[in-house]
mmCIF file with all atom_site columns, C-alpha atoms and ligand atoms in Angstrom:
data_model
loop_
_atom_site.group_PDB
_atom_site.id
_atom_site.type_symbol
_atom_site.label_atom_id
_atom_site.label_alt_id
_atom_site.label_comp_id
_atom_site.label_asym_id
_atom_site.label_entity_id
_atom_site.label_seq_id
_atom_site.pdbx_PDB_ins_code
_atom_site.Cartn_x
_atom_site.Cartn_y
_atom_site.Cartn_z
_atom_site.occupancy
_atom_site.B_iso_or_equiv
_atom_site.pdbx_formal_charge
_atom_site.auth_seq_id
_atom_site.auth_comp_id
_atom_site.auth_asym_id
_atom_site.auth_atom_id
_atom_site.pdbx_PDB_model_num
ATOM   1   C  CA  . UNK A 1 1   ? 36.479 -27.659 -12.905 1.00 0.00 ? 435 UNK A CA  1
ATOM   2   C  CA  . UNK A 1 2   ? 37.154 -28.175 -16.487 1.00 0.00 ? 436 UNK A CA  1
ATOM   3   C  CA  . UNK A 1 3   ? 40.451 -27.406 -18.226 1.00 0.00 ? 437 UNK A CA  1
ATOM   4   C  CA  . UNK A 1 4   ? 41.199 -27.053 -21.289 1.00 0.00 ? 438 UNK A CA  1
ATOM   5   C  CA  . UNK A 1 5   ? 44.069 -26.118 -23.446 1.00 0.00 ? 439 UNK A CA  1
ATOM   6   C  CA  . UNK A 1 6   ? 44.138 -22.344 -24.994 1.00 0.00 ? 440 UNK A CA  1
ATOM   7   C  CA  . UNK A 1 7   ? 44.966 -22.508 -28.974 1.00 0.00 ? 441 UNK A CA  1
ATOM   8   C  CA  . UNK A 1 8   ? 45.039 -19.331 -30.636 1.00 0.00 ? 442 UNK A CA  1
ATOM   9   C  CA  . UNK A 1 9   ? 48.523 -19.101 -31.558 1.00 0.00 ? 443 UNK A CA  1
ATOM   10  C  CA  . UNK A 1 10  ? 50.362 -17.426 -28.515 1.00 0.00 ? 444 UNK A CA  1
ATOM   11  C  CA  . UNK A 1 11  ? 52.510 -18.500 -25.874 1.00 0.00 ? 445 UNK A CA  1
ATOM   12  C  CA  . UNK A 1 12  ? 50.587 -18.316 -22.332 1.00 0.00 ? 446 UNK A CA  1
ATOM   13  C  CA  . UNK A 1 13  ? 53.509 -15.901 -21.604 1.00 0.00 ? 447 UNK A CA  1
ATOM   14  C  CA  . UNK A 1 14  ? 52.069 -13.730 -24.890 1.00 0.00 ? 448 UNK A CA  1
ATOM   15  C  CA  . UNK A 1 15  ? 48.555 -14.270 -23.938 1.00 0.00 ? 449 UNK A CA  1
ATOM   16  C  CA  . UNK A 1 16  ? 49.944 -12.996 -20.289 1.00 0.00 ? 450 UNK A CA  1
ATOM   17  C  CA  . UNK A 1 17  ? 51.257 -10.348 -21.457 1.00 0.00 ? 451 UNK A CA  1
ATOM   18  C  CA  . UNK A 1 18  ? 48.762 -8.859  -23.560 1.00 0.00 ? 452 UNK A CA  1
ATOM   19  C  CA  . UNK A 1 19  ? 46.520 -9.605  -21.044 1.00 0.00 ? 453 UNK A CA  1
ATOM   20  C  CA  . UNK A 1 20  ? 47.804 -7.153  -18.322 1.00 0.00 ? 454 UNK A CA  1
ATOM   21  C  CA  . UNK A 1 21  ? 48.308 -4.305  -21.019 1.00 0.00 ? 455 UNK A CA  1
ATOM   22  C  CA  . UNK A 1 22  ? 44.774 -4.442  -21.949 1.00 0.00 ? 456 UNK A CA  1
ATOM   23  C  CA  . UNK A 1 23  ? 44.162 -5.209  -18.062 1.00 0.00 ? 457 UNK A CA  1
ATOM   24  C  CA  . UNK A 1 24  ? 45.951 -1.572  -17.450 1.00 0.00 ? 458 UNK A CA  1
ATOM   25  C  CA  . UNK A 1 25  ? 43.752 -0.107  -20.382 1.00 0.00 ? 459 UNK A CA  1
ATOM   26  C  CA  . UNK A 1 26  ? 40.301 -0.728  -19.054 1.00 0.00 ? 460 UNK A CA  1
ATOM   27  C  CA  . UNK A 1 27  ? 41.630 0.475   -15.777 1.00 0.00 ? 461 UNK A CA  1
ATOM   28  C  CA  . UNK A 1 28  ? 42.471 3.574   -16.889 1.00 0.00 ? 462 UNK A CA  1
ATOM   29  C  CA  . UNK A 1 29  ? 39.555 3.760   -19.480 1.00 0.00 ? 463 UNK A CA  1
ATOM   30  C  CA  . UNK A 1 30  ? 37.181 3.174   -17.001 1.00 0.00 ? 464 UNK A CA  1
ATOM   31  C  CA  . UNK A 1 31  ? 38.873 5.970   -14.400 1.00 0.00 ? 465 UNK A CA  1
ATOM   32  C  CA  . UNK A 1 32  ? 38.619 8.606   -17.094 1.00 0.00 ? 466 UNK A CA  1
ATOM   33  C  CA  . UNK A 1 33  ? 34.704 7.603   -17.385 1.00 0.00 ? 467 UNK A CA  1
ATOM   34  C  CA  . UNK A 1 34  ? 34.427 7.632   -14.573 1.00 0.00 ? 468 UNK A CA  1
ATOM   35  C  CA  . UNK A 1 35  ? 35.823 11.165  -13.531 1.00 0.00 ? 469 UNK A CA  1
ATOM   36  C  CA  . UNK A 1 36  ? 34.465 12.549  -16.923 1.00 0.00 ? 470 UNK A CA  1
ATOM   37  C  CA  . UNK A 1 37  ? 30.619 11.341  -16.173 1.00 0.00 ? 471 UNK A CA  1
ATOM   38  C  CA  . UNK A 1 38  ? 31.065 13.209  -12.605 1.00 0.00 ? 472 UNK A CA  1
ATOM   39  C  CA  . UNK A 1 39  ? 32.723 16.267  -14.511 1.00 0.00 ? 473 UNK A CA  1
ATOM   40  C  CA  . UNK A 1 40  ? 29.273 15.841  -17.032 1.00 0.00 ? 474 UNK A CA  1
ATOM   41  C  CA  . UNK A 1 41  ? 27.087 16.505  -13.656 1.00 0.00 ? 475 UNK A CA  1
ATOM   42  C  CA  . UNK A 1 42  ? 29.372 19.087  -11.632 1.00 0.00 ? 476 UNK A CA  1
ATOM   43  C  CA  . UNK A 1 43  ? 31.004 21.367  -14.359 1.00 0.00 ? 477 UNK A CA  1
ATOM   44  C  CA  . UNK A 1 44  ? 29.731 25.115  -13.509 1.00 0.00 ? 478 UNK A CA  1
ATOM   45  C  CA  . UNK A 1 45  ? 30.106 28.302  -15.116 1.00 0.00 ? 479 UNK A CA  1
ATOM   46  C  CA  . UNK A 1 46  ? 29.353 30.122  -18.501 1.00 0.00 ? 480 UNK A CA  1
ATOM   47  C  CA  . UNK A 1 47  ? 30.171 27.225  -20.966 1.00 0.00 ? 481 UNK A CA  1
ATOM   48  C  CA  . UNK A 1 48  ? 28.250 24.561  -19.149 1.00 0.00 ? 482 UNK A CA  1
ATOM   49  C  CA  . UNK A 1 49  ? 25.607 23.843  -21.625 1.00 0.00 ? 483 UNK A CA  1
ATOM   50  C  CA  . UNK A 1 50  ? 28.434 22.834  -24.418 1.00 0.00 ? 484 UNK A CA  1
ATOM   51  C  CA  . UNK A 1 51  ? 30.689 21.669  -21.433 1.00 0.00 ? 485 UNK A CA  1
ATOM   52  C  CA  . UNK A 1 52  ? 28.011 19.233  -20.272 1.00 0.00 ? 486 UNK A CA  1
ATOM   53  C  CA  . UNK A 1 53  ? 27.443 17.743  -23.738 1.00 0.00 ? 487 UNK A CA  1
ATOM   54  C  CA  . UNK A 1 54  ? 31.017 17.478  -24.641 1.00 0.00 ? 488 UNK A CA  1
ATOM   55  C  CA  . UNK A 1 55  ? 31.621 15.097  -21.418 1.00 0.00 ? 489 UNK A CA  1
ATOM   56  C  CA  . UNK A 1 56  ? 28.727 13.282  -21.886 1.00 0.00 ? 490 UNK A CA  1
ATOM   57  C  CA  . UNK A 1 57  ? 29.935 12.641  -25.718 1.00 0.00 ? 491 UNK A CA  1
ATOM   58  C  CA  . UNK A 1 58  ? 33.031 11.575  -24.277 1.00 0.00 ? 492 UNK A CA  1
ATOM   59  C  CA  . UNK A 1 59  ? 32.129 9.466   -21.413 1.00 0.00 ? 493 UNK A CA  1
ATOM   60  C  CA  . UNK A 1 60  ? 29.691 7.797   -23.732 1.00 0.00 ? 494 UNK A CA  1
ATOM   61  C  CA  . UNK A 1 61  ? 32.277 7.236   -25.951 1.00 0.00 ? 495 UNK A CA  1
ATOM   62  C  CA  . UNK A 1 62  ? 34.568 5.556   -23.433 1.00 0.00 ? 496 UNK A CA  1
ATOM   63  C  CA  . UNK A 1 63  ? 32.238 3.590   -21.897 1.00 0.00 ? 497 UNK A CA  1
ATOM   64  C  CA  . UNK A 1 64  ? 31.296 2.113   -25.128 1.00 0.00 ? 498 UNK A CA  1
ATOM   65  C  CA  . UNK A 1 65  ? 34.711 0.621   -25.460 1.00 0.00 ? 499 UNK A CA  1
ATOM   66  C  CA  . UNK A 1 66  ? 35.104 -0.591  -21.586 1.00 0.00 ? 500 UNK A CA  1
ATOM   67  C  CA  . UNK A 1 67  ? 33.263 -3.737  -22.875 1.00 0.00 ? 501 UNK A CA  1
ATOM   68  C  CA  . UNK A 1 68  ? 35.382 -4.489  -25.879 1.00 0.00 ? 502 UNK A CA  1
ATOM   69  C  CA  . UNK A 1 69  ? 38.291 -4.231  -24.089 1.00 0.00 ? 503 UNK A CA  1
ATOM   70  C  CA  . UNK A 1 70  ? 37.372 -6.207  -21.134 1.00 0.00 ? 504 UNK A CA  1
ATOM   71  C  CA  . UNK A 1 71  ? 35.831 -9.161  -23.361 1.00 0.00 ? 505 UNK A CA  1
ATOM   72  C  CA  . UNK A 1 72  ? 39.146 -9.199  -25.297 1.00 0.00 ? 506 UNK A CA  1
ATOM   73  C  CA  . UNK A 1 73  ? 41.084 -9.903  -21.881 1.00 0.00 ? 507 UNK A CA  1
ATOM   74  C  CA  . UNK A 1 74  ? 38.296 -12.702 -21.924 1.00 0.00 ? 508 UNK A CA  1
ATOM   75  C  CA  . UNK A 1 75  ? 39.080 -13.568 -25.380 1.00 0.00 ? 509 UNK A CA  1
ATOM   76  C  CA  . UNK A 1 76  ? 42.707 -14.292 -24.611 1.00 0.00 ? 510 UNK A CA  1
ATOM   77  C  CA  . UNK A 1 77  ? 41.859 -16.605 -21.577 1.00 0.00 ? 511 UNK A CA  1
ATOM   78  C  CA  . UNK A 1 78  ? 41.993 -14.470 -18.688 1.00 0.00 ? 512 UNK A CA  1
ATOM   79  C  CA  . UNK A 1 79  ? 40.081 -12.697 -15.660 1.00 0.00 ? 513 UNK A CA  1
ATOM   80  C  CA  . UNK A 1 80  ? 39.016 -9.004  -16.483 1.00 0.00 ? 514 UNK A CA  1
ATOM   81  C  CA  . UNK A 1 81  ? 39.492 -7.362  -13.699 1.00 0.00 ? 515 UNK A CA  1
ATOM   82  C  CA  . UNK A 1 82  ? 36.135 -6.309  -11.573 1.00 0.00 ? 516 UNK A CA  1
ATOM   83  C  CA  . UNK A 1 83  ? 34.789 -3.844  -8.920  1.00 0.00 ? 517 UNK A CA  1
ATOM   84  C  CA  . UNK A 1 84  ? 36.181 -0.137  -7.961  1.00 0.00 ? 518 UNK A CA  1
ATOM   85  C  CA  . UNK A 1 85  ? 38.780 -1.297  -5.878  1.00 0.00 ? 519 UNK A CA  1
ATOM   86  C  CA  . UNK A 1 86  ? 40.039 -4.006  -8.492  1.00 0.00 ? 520 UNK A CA  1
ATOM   87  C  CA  . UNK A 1 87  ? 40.114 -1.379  -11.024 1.00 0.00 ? 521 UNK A CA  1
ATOM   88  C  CA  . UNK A 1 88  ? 41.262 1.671   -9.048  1.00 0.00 ? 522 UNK A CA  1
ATOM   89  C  CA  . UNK A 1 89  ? 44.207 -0.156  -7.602  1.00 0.00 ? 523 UNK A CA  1
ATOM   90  C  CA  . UNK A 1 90  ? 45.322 -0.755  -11.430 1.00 0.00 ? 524 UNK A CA  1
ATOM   91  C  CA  . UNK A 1 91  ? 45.428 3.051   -13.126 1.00 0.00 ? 525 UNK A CA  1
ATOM   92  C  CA  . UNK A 1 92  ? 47.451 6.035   -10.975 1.00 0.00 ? 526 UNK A CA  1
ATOM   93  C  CA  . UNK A 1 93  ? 44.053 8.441   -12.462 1.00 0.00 ? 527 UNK A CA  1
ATOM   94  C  CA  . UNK A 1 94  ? 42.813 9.855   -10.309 1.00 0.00 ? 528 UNK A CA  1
ATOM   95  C  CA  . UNK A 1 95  ? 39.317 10.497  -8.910  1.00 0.00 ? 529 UNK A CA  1
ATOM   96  C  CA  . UNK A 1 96  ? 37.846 13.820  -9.567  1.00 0.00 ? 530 UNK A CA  1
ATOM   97  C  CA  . UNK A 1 97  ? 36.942 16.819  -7.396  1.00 0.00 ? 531 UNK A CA  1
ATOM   98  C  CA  . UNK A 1 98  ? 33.386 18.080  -7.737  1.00 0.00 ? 532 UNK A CA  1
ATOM   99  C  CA  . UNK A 1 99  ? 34.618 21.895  -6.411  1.00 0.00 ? 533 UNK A CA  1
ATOM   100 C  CA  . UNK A 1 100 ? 37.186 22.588  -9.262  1.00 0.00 ? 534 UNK A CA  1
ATOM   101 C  CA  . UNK A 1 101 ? 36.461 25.242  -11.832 1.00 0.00 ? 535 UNK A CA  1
ATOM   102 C  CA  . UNK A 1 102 ? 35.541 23.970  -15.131 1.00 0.00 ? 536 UNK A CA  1
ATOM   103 C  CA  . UNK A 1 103 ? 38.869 24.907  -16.891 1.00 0.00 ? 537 UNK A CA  1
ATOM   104 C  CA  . UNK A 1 104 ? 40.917 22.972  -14.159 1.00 0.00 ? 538 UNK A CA  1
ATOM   105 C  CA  . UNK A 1 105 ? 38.652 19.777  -15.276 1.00 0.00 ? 539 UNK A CA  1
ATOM   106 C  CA  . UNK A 1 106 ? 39.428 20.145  -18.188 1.00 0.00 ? 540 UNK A CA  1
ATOM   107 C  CA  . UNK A 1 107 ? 42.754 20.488  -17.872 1.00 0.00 ? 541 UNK A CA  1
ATOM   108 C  CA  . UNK A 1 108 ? 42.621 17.341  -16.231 1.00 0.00 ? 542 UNK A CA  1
ATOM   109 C  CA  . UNK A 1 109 ? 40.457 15.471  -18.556 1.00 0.00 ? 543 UNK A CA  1
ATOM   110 C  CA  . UNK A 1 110 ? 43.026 16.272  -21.007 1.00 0.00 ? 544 UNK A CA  1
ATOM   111 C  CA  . UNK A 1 111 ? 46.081 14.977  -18.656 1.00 0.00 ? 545 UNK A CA  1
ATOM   112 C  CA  . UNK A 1 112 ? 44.006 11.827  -18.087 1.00 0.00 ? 546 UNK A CA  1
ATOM   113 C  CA  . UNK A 1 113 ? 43.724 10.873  -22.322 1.00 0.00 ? 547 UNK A CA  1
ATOM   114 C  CA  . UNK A 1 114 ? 47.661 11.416  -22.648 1.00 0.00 ? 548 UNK A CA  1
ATOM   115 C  CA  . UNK A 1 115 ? 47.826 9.213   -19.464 1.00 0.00 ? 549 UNK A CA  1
ATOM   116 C  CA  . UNK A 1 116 ? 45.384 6.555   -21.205 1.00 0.00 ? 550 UNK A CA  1
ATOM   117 C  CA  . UNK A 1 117 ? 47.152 7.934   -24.597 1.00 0.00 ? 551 UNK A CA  1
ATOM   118 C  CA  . UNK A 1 118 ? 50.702 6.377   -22.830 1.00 0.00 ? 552 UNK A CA  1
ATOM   119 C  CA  . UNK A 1 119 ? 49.057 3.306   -21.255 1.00 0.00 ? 553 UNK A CA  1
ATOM   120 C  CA  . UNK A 1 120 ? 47.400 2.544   -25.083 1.00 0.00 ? 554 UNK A CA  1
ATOM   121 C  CA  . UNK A 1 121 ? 51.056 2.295   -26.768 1.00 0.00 ? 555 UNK A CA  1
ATOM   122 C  CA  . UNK A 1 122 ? 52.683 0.427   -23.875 1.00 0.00 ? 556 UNK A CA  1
ATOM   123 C  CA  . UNK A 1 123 ? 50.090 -2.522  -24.253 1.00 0.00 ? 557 UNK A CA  1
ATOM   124 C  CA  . UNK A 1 124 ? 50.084 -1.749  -28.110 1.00 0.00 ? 558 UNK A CA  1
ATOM   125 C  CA  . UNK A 1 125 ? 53.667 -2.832  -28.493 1.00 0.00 ? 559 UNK A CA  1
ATOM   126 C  CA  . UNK A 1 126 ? 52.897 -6.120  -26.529 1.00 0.00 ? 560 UNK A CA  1
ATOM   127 C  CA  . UNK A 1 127 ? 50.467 -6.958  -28.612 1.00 0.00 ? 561 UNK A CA  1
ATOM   128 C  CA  . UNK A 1 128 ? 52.356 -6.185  -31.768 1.00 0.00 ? 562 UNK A CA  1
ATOM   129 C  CA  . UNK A 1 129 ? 55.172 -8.250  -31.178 1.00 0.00 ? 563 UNK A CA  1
ATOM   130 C  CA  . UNK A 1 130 ? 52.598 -11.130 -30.502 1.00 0.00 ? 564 UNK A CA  1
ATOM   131 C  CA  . UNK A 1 131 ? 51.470 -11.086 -33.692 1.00 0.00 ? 565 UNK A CA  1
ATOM   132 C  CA  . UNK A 1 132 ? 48.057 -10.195 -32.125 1.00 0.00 ? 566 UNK A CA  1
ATOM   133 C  CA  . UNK A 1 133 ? 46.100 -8.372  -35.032 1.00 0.00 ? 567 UNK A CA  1
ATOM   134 C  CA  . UNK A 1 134 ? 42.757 -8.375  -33.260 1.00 0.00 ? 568 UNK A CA  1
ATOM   135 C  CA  . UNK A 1 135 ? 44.212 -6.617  -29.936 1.00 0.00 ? 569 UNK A CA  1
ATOM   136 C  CA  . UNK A 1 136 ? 46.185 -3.868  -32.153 1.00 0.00 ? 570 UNK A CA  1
ATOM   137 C  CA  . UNK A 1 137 ? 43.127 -2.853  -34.039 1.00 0.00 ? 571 UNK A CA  1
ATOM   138 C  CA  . UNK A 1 138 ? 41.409 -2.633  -31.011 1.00 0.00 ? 572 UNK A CA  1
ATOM   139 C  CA  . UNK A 1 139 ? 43.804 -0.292  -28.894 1.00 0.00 ? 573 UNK A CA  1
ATOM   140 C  CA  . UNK A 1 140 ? 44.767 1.371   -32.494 1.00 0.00 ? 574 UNK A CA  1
ATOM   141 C  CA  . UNK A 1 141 ? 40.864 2.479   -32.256 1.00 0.00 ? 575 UNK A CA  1
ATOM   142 C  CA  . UNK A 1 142 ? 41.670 3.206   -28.684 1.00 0.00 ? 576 UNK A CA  1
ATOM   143 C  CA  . UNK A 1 143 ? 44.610 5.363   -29.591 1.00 0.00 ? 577 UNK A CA  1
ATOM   144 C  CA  . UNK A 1 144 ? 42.786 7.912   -32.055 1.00 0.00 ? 578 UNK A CA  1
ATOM   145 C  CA  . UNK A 1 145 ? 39.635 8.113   -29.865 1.00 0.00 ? 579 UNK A CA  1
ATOM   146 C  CA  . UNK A 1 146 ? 41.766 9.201   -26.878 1.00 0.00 ? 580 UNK A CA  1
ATOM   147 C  CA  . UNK A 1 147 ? 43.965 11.145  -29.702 1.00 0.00 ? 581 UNK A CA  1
ATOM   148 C  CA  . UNK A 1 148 ? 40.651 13.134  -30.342 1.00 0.00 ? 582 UNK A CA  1
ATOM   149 C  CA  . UNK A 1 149 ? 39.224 13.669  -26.709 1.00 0.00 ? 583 UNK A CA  1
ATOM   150 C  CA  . UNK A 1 150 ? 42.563 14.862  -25.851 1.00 0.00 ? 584 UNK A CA  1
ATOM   151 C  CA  . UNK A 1 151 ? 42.667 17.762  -28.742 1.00 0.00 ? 585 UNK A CA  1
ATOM   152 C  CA  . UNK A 1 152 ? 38.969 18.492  -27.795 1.00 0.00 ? 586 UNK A CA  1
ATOM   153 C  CA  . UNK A 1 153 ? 39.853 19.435  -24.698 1.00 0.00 ? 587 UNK A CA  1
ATOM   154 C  CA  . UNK A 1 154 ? 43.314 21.103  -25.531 1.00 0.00 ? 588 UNK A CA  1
ATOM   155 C  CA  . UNK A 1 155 ? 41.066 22.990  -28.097 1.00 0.00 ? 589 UNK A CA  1
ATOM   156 C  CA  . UNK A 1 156 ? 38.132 23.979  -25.401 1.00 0.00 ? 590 UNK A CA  1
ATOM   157 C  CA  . UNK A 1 157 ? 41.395 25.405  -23.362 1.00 0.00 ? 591 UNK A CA  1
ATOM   158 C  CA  . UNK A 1 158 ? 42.470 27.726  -26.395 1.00 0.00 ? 592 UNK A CA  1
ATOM   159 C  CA  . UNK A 1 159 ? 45.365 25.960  -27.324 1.00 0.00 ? 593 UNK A CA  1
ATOM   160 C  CA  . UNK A 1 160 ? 46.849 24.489  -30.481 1.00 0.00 ? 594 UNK A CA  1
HETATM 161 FE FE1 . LIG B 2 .   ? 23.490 13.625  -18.093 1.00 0.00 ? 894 LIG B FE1 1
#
């Protein structure tokens, strides 16, 4: 196999680093698709029409940025991680329950975007002190789309 040096201006210690942040990212990015997409088909009750189409804008949403993220960890010169159990064993979100009533899911939609919300700024602050402009406007994006799910959801609940 062929190897070849990495230069784009980190350390392999910053590259690391930034690495498992975004690693922890897509984990928990792809868990909250996940569990919103099966929220999308199960939610029951009055609201379900609008409840239906807000998870489907939101799961859309995420998965739309799974790939970013994951061919940034690429970018930087290492693995993105790959399969269900790969990926489960890296986010503490977790799987959804078709039987709960629609305001317990969301209720734990929103939990789940101030989980991904914390996970965002912890790999954020890697990347900041890197110097790494490319991953901080990335996860910045990351911050106010999981920002705005969150208050959707807070909203659909009645709350401030
Ligand atoms: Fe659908």
């Amino acid at each position: 196999m062929a190897t070849t040096t990495i230069h784009t201006g980190f350390t392999n210690e910053q590259r690391g680093e930034i690495a498992a942040g975004l690693t922890k990212v897509l984990a928990d990015s792809y868990a909250v698709y996940l569990k919103t997409h099966g929220y999308h088909w199960n939610v029951r009750g009055p609201n379900f029409a609008s409840l239906h189409a807000m998870f489907m804008e939101q799961y859309t949403e995420v998965w739309g940025a799974l790939d970013d993220i994951a061919e940034r960890i690429r970018a930087l010169g290492e693995f993105a991680p790959q399969g269900y159990s790969a990926l489960a064993n890296l986010t503490g979100i977790k799987d959804g329950q078709p039987d709960r009533d629609a305001e317990a899911m969301i209720k734990e939609l929103m939990v789940d975007h101030e989980s991904v919300i914390g996970t965002v700024r912890g790999a954020l602050k890697a990347a900041d002190e890197a110097g790494d402009e490319a991953t901080v406007d990335l996860l910045t994006q990351r911050l106010a789309a999981h920002e705005k799910h969150a208050w959707m959801l807070r909203a659909t609940l009645g709350a401030k």
